[in-house]
mmCIF file with all atom_site columns, C-alpha atoms in Angstrom:
data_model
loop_
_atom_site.group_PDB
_atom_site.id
_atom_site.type_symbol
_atom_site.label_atom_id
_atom_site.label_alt_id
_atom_site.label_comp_id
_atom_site.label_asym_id
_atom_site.label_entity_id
_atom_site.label_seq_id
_atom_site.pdbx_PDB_ins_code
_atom_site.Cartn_x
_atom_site.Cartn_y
_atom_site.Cartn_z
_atom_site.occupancy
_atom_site.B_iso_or_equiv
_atom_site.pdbx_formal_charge
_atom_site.auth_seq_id
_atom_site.auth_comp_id
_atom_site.auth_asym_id
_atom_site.auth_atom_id
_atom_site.pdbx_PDB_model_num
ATOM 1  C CA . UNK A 1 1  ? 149.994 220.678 97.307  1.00 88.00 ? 1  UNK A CA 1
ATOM 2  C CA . UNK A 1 2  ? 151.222 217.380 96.397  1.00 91.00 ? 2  UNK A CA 1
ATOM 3  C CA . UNK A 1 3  ? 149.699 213.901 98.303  1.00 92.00 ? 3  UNK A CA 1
ATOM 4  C CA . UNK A 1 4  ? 152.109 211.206 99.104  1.00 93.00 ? 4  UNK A CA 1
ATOM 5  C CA . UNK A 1 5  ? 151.331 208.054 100.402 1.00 94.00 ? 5  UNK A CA 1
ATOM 6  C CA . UNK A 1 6  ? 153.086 205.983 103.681 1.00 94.00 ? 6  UNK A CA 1
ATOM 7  C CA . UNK A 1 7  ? 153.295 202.517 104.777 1.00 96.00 ? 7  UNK A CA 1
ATOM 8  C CA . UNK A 1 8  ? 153.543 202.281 108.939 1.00 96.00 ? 8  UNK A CA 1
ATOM 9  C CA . UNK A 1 9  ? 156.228 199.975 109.372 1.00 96.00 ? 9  UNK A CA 1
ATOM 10 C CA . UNK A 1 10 ? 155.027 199.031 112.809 1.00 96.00 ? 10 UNK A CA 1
ATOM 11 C CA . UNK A 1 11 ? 151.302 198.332 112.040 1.00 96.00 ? 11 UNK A CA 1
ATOM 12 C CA . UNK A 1 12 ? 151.067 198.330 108.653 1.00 96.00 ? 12 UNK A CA 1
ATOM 13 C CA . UNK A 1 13 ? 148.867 201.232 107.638 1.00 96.00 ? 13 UNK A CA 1
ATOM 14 C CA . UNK A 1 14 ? 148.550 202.846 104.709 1.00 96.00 ? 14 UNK A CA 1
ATOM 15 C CA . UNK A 1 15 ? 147.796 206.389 104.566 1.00 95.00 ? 15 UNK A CA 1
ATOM 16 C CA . UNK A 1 16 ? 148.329 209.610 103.101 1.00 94.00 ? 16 UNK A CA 1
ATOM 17 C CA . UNK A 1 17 ? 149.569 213.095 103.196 1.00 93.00 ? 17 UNK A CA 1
ATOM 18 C CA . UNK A 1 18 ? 149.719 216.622 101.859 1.00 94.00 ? 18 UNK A CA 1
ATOM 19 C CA . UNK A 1 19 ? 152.867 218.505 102.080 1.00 92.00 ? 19 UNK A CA 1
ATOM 20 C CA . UNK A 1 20 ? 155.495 220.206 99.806  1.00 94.00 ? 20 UNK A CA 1
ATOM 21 C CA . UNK A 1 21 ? 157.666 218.360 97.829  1.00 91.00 ? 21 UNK A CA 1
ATOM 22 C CA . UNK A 1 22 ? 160.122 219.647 99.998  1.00 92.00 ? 22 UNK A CA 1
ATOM 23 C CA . UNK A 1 23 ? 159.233 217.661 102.770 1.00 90.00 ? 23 UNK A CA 1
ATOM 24 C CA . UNK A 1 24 ? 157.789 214.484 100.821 1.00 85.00 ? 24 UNK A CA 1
ATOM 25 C CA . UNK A 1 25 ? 160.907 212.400 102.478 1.00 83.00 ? 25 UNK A CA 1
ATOM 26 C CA . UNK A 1 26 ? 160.091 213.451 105.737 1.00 86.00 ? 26 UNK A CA 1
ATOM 27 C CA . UNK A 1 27 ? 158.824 210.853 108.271 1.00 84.00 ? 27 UNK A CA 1
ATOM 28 C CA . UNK A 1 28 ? 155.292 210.988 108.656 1.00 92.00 ? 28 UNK A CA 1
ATOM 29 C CA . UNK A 1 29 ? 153.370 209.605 111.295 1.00 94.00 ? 29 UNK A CA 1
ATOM 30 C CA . UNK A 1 30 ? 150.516 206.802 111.149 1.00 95.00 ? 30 UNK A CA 1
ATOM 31 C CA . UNK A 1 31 ? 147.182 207.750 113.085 1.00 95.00 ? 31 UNK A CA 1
ATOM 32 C CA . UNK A 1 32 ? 148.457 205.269 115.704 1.00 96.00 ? 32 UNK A CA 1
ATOM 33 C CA . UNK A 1 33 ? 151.288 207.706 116.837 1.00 96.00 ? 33 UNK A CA 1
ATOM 34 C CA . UNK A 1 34 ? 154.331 205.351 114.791 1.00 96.00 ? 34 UNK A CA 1
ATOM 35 C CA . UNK A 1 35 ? 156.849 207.252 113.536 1.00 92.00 ? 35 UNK A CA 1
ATOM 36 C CA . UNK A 1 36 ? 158.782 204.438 111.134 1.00 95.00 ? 36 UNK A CA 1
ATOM 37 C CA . UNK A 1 37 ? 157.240 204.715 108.251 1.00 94.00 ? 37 UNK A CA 1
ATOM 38 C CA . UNK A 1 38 ? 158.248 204.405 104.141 1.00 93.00 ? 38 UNK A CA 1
ATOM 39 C CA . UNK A 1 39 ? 156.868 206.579 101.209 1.00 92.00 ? 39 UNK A CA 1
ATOM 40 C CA . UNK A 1 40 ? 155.871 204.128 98.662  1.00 93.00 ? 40 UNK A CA 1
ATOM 41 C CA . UNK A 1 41 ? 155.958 205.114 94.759  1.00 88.00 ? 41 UNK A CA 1
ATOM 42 C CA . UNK A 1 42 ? 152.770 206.154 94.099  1.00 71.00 ? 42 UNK A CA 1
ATOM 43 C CA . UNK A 1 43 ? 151.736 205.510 89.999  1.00 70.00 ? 43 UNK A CA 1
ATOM 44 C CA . UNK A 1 44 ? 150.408 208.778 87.946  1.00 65.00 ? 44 UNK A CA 1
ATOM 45 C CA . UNK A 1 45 ? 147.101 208.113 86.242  1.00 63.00 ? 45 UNK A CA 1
ATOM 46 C CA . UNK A 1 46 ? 145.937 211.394 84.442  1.00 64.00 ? 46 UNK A CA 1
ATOM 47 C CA . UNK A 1 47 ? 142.192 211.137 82.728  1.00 66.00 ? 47 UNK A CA 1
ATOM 48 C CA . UNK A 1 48 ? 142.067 211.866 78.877  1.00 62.00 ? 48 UNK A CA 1
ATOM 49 C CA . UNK A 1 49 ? 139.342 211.103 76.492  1.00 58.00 ? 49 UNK A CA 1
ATOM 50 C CA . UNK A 1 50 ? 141.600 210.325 73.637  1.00 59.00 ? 50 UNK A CA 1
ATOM 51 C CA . UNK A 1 51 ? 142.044 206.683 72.681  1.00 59.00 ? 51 UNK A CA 1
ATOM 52 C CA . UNK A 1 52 ? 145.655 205.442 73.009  1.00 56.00 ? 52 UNK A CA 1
ATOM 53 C CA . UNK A 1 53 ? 147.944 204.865 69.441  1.00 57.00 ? 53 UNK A CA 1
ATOM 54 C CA . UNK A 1 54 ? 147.790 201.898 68.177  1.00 56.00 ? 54 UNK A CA 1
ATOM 55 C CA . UNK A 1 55 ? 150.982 199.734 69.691  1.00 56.00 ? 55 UNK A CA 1
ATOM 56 C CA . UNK A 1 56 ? 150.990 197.277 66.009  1.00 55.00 ? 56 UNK A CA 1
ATOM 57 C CA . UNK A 1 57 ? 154.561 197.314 64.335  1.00 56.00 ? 57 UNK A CA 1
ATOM 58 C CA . UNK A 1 58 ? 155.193 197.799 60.442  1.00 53.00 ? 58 UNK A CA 1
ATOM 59 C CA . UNK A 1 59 ? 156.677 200.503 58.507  1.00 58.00 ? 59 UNK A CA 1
ATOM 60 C CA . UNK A 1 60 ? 154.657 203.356 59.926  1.00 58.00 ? 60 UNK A CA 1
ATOM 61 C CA . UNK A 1 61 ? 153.574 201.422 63.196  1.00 55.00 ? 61 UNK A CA 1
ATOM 62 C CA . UNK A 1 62 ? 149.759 200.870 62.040  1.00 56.00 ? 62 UNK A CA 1
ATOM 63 C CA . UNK A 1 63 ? 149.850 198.930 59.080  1.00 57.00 ? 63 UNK A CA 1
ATOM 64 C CA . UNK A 1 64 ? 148.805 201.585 57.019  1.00 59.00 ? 64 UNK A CA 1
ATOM 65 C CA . UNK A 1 65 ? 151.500 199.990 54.362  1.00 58.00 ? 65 UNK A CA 1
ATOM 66 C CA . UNK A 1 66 ? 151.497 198.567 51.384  1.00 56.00 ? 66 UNK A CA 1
#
């Protein structure tokens, strides 16, 4: 099941939850009990051993040119 993280609007807390996509809009309460509260856009990081391409420009983007 997916986690999506809140912002309280009333006190500020951040916190999570775990719920279908479904209901990821839903309001969510804070663990003080306030029920206006904002999903924020969470960022994706997923773990790979693999070095990241090379970002140079030229012909074939690496400079492998002549």
């Amino acid at each position: 099941m997916p986690r999506y993280e809140y912002r309280c609007r009333d006190c500020g807390e951040t916190f999570e939850r775990s719920r279908p996509m479904a209901e990821s809009d839903r309001p969510a309460e804070c663990s003080r009990g306030h029920a206006d509260t904002v999903k924020l856009l969470s960022t994706v990081a997923v773990g790979n051993t693999a070095e990241a391409p090379a970002a140079a420009g030229g012909c074939c983007g690496g400079g492998c040119c002549s």
